Amino acid sequence: MSYILIIGAKSDIAKAIAREYANHGYDLYLAARNVAELKDFASDLRIRTGKKVKTLDLDILDFESHRIFYENLEEKPGGVVSAVGYLGDQEKAQSDFQETKLIIETNYTGVASIFNIIANDYEQRKSGFMVGISSVAGDRGRKSNYLYGSAKAALTAYLSGLRNRLHNANVHVMTVKPGFVRTKMTAGMNLPARLTAEPEEVARDVFRAQQKRKNVLYTKWIWKWIMLVIRMIPEWQFKKMSI
Amino acid sequence: MIISGWGMYPKIESTVLRFETEQALANLIGEYYGLVPRGNGRSYGDSALSPVTVDVKPKNYFLSFDESSGLLHVQAGALLSDILEIFVPKGWFLKITPGTKLITVGGAIASDVHGKNHHIEGCFSESVKEFRIVTANGTIINCNRESTPDLWKATCGGMGLTGVILDAKIYLKKIKSQYINQVTIKTKNLKETFDAFEEFKDKPYSVAWIDCLAKGNAMGKSLLMVGDFSGEGGLGYQLKPQKTIPFNFPSFTLNKLSVKAFNELYYGKVRKKVTKQQVDIDAFFYPLDAIGHWNRIYGKNGFTQYQFILPKVHSYDGLKEILATIADSGKGSFLAVLKLYGKANQNWLSFPLEGYSLALDFKIEKGIFQLLDMLDRIVLKYGGRIYLTKDVRVSRKTFEKGYPQIDTFRQFRKEHGMDKKFQSLQSKRVGI
């Protein structure tokens, strides 16, 4: 079956998604920075699933390199999933613009850059799917992580526009908004168990929703309703809150 | 977090350390003292309990597999069940497997586990070519029999007290079918049971289920199950949905009467003296894995397994005395497993030696430790020893009498700074 390109493949969510697609018979391109670190993971996937798994170096912040990266793929992927994400340090970023820039460019600019290239190709081919992992943090800015949240909000808007543009080309675009997920990124945080998903759960949701061509996926599903409530809180009230 | 062994006794608070990279693990080992590596938590007692534990289970990648030799390179946290799921359909099986597949490869080496084919194939370490281990000073050593013989003998069966195993190369064996031709022999007493073991000792796999509550002439009555892989039936192995025990049973469930009834039903179901059937891998090797959390049947206070082995020359007399003591006590064991073992290997703390081993479960209750102390004395009298992987209570004195190479092990740990770095509740109790 066709290749799926997974960008930001070192994250726990990306790995779980890779497993999910390989288990369903897809071959994989795993792209990440210092991709050599994925060697063992790739061997494991090959042995477990018998699928082709190729690892590719990709620096999401090296925008100039993205076109060549994609052109060099001999067989173009039938779909792409971006699991790129950088939570960053909100407090540090407030006084250190380098950190702010890193958060914005990783979560938004970099993904927009590579997705632009792939979208153009898919639009011409009139096939393919694109999945972007955004975040519930992008649904409303909060003082504890609004730099990360604003970058994800930009990504959410980007994906929505892209979906609109590619609809007529039969290219499906899905926005994924995970709530809390137990990963390296959230290690050490005290997360409420009932609202927290395992990466495998997110991966199952993503695969199923993508196959059904869903537009926006909240995972766990309850986050859809939580965020609905949070978005409805009037701003005069919200600005006084600590959530 | 609160952790415990499979016996659910004791339960202790432990800082559970996780690591991403080998360097991160080396740093943890540099930083902490008194830690013990932990796999799937299936050792019964306090082997993998310590105020600080290293969680190895997430490291479960398959790194390579050589189709021609059957050599599998796998990370230490992989479960034997993972290996079976992937490799049985390709015609490969573990050379040595214990009675549960829910243990990690690292744990299998640390306990130097054995299975129904010990009398022919030996312990798990015989199937291991080499492994990589992070030792007390944080260096990674590629350990094998030739280049690091002492570290090998200390680590295989060394209960995780020499370092943290990262990955291992193990040989799998070829099979043509996932079915086993099983022969069940019903015996009337201990003498018949021993004779049956001898008669069938060329069969690759053998184990007996023994009724511990039978007294007098019937003492030692058993079902001996022997088997070998079939050539037919195919390799269509897949994980079956598990039944599970959803909560701890009230601890009075397993009273003397219910155990007796269970024994009689089980034994009585086999009508003929010799029965033949074809069973699959899971039914033959891992009957209890079909029931998730079966440890809950003993109630919330938990249980322990008492497993000892006696040298062959003393096995008959020793077992008779022990079975009589257990039957008199009325403390029932749900499962009692008897097996004839082959020769001991060179590893300093490996449990098996040539003789008979008996394994019994006891729920933790008043008087149980006194009974087990009594059994210890009989085991020692007949030159036997206790299996650390099942143990939660053996005294230092009893333990060390059974293991003649214990001082070599202690000395080795000390020389390499392992004695302070790696400790479990068990290692402190038995002084290793």
PDB file of C-alpha atoms in Angstrom, chain B residues 14-119:
ATOM      1  CA  SER B  14       8.577   3.628  45.139  1.00  0.00           C
ATOM      2  CA  THR B  15      10.026   6.346  42.942  1.00  0.00           C
ATOM      3  CA  VAL B  16       9.757   4.857  39.473  1.00  0.00           C
ATOM      4  CA  LEU B  17      12.487   6.165  37.161  1.00  0.00           C
ATOM      5  CA  ARG B  18      12.105   6.126  33.391  1.00  0.00           C
ATOM      6  CA  PHE B  19      14.761   6.833  30.786  1.00  0.00           C
ATOM      7  CA  GLU B  20      14.826   7.762  27.115  1.00  0.00           C
ATOM      8  CA  THR B  21      18.439   7.262  26.122  1.00  0.00           C
ATOM      9  CA  GLU B  22      21.255   5.044  27.304  1.00  0.00           C
ATOM     10  CA  GLN B  23      23.061   8.140  28.530  1.00  0.00           C
ATOM     11  CA  ALA B  24      20.030   9.176  30.575  1.00  0.00           C
ATOM     12  CA  LEU B  25      19.998   5.739  32.189  1.00  0.00           C
ATOM     13  CA  ALA B  26      23.701   5.967  32.986  1.00  0.00           C
ATOM     14  CA  ASN B  27      23.048   9.352  34.606  1.00  0.00           C
ATOM     15  CA  LEU B  28      20.243   7.920  36.752  1.00  0.00           C
ATOM     16  CA  ILE B  29      22.500   5.113  37.903  1.00  0.00           C
ATOM     17  CA  GLY B  30      25.149   7.680  38.765  1.00  0.00           C
ATOM     18  CA  GLU B  31      22.688   9.718  40.759  1.00  0.00           C
ATOM     19  CA  TYR B  32      20.756   7.118  42.778  1.00  0.00           C
ATOM     20  CA  TYR B  33      21.656   4.376  45.215  1.00  0.00           C
ATOM     21  CA  GLY B  34      19.678   1.292  46.132  1.00  0.00           C
ATOM     22  CA  LEU B  35      17.754   0.981  42.903  1.00  0.00           C
ATOM     23  CA  VAL B  36      16.507  -2.133  41.173  1.00  0.00           C
ATOM     24  CA  PRO B  37      15.408  -2.609  37.551  1.00  0.00           C
ATOM     25  CA  ARG B  38      11.791  -3.622  37.071  1.00  0.00           C
ATOM     26  CA  GLY B  39      10.116  -5.231  34.070  1.00  0.00           C
ATOM     27  CA  ASN B  40       6.495  -6.362  34.038  1.00  0.00           C
ATOM     28  CA  GLY B  41       6.348  -6.876  37.817  1.00  0.00           C
ATOM     29  CA  ARG B  42       5.649 -10.612  37.526  1.00  0.00           C
ATOM     30  CA  SER B  43       8.139 -11.902  40.045  1.00  0.00           C
ATOM     31  CA  TYR B  44       5.938 -12.888  42.971  1.00  0.00           C
ATOM     32  CA  GLY B  45       7.569 -11.280  45.961  1.00  0.00           C
ATOM     33  CA  ASP B  46      10.006  -8.460  46.594  1.00  0.00           C
ATOM     34  CA  SER B  47      12.662  -9.151  43.924  1.00  0.00           C
ATOM     35  CA  ALA B  48      11.758  -6.004  41.987  1.00  0.00           C
ATOM     36  CA  LEU B  49      10.706  -3.849  44.931  1.00  0.00           C
ATOM     37  CA  SER B  50      12.808  -0.988  46.217  1.00  0.00           C
ATOM     38  CA  PRO B  51      12.228   2.635  47.199  1.00  0.00           C
ATOM     39  CA  VAL B  52      13.742   3.466  43.803  1.00  0.00           C
ATOM     40  CA  THR B  53      13.027   1.336  40.728  1.00  0.00           C
ATOM     41  CA  VAL B  54      14.004   1.686  37.067  1.00  0.00           C
ATOM     42  CA  ASP B  55      11.114   0.978  34.707  1.00  0.00           C
ATOM     43  CA  VAL B  56      12.570  -0.991  31.781  1.00  0.00           C
ATOM     44  CA  LYS B  57       9.268  -2.115  30.265  1.00  0.00           C
ATOM     45  CA  PRO B  58       8.815   0.839  27.873  1.00  0.00           C
ATOM     46  CA  LYS B  59      12.033  -0.224  26.100  1.00  0.00           C
ATOM     47  CA  ASN B  60      10.484  -2.930  23.987  1.00  0.00           C
ATOM     48  CA  TYR B  61      11.766  -2.598  20.424  1.00  0.00           C
ATOM     49  CA  PHE B  62      12.734  -5.451  18.154  1.00  0.00           C
ATOM     50  CA  LEU B  63      16.096  -4.422  16.711  1.00  0.00           C
ATOM     51  CA  SER B  64      16.859  -7.168  14.212  1.00  0.00           C
ATOM     52  CA  PHE B  65      16.065 -10.741  13.313  1.00  0.00           C
ATOM     53  CA  ASP B  66      18.193 -13.203  11.370  1.00  0.00           C
ATOM     54  CA  GLU B  67      15.960 -15.654   9.532  1.00  0.00           C
ATOM     55  CA  SER B  68      18.757 -18.133   8.956  1.00  0.00           C
ATOM     56  CA  SER B  69      19.930 -18.567  12.550  1.00  0.00           C
ATOM     57  CA  GLY B  70      16.788 -17.489  14.409  1.00  0.00           C
ATOM     58  CA  LEU B  71      18.771 -14.890  16.338  1.00  0.00           C
ATOM     59  CA  LEU B  72      16.544 -12.086  17.618  1.00  0.00           C
ATOM     60  CA  HIS B  73      17.994  -8.812  18.885  1.00  0.00           C
ATOM     61  CA  VAL B  74      15.438  -7.240  21.184  1.00  0.00           C
ATOM     62  CA  GLN B  75      15.282  -4.588  23.877  1.00  0.00           C
ATOM     63  CA  ALA B  76      14.996  -5.763  27.454  1.00  0.00           C
ATOM     64  CA  GLY B  77      11.469  -4.485  28.090  1.00  0.00           C
ATOM     65  CA  ALA B  78       9.846  -6.577  25.342  1.00  0.00           C
ATOM     66  CA  LEU B  79       7.431  -9.162  26.670  1.00  0.00           C
ATOM     67  CA  LEU B  80       7.730 -12.793  25.680  1.00  0.00           C
ATOM     68  CA  SER B  81       4.121 -12.434  24.482  1.00  0.00           C
ATOM     69  CA  ASP B  82       5.275  -9.722  22.016  1.00  0.00           C
ATOM     70  CA  ILE B  83       7.835 -12.154  20.647  1.00  0.00           C
ATOM     71  CA  LEU B  84       5.249 -14.909  20.274  1.00  0.00           C
ATOM     72  CA  GLU B  85       2.719 -12.648  18.610  1.00  0.00           C
ATOM     73  CA  ILE B  86       5.184 -11.673  15.891  1.00  0.00           C
ATOM     74  CA  PHE B  87       7.240 -14.831  15.493  1.00  0.00           C
ATOM     75  CA  VAL B  88       4.954 -17.829  15.992  1.00  0.00           C
ATOM     76  CA  PRO B  89       3.130 -17.037  12.718  1.00  0.00           C
ATOM     77  CA  LYS B  90       6.563 -17.035  11.037  1.00  0.00           C
ATOM     78  CA  GLY B  91       7.365 -20.460  12.487  1.00  0.00           C
ATOM     79  CA  TRP B  92       9.521 -19.553  15.480  1.00  0.00           C
ATOM     80  CA  PHE B  93       9.105 -20.176  19.197  1.00  0.00           C
ATOM     81  CA  LEU B  94      11.069 -19.413  22.359  1.00  0.00           C
ATOM     82  CA  LYS B  95      13.704 -22.032  23.103  1.00  0.00           C
ATOM     83  CA  ILE B  96      12.940 -21.659  26.786  1.00  0.00           C
ATOM     84  CA  THR B  97       9.755 -20.239  28.234  1.00  0.00           C
ATOM     85  CA  PRO B  98       8.370 -20.162  31.759  1.00  0.00           C
ATOM     86  CA  GLY B  99       4.696 -20.743  32.567  1.00  0.00           C
ATOM     87  CA  THR B 100       3.774 -17.143  31.797  1.00  0.00           C
ATOM     88  CA  LYS B 101       4.493 -15.174  28.645  1.00  0.00           C
ATOM     89  CA  LEU B 102       3.839 -11.903  30.442  1.00  0.00           C
ATOM     90  CA  ILE B 103       7.416 -11.272  31.507  1.00  0.00           C
ATOM     91  CA  THR B 104      10.113  -9.140  29.925  1.00  0.00           C
ATOM     92  CA  VAL B 105      13.256 -10.439  28.265  1.00  0.00           C
ATOM     93  CA  GLY B 106      15.334  -8.571  30.856  1.00  0.00           C
ATOM     94  CA  GLY B 107      13.382 -10.209  33.654  1.00  0.00           C
ATOM     95  CA  ALA B 108      13.803 -13.625  32.046  1.00  0.00           C
ATOM     96  CA  ILE B 109      17.584 -13.184  32.124  1.00  0.00           C
ATOM     97  CA  ALA B 110      17.654 -11.720  35.641  1.00  0.00           C
ATOM     98  CA  SER B 111      15.635 -14.662  36.979  1.00  0.00           C
ATOM     99  CA  ASP B 112      17.309 -17.113  34.563  1.00  0.00           C
ATOM    100  CA  VAL B 113      13.834 -18.574  34.165  1.00  0.00           C
ATOM    101  CA  HIS B 114      13.173 -22.129  33.079  1.00  0.00           C
ATOM    102  CA  GLY B 115      10.252 -24.066  31.701  1.00  0.00           C
ATOM    103  CA  LYS B 116       8.786 -27.446  31.017  1.00  0.00           C
ATOM    104  CA  ASN B 117      11.847 -28.416  28.992  1.00  0.00           C
ATOM    105  CA  HIS B 118      14.465 -27.676  31.622  1.00  0.00           C
ATOM    106  CA  HIS B 119      15.497 -31.328  31.770  1.00  0.00           C
TER     107      HIS B 119
END
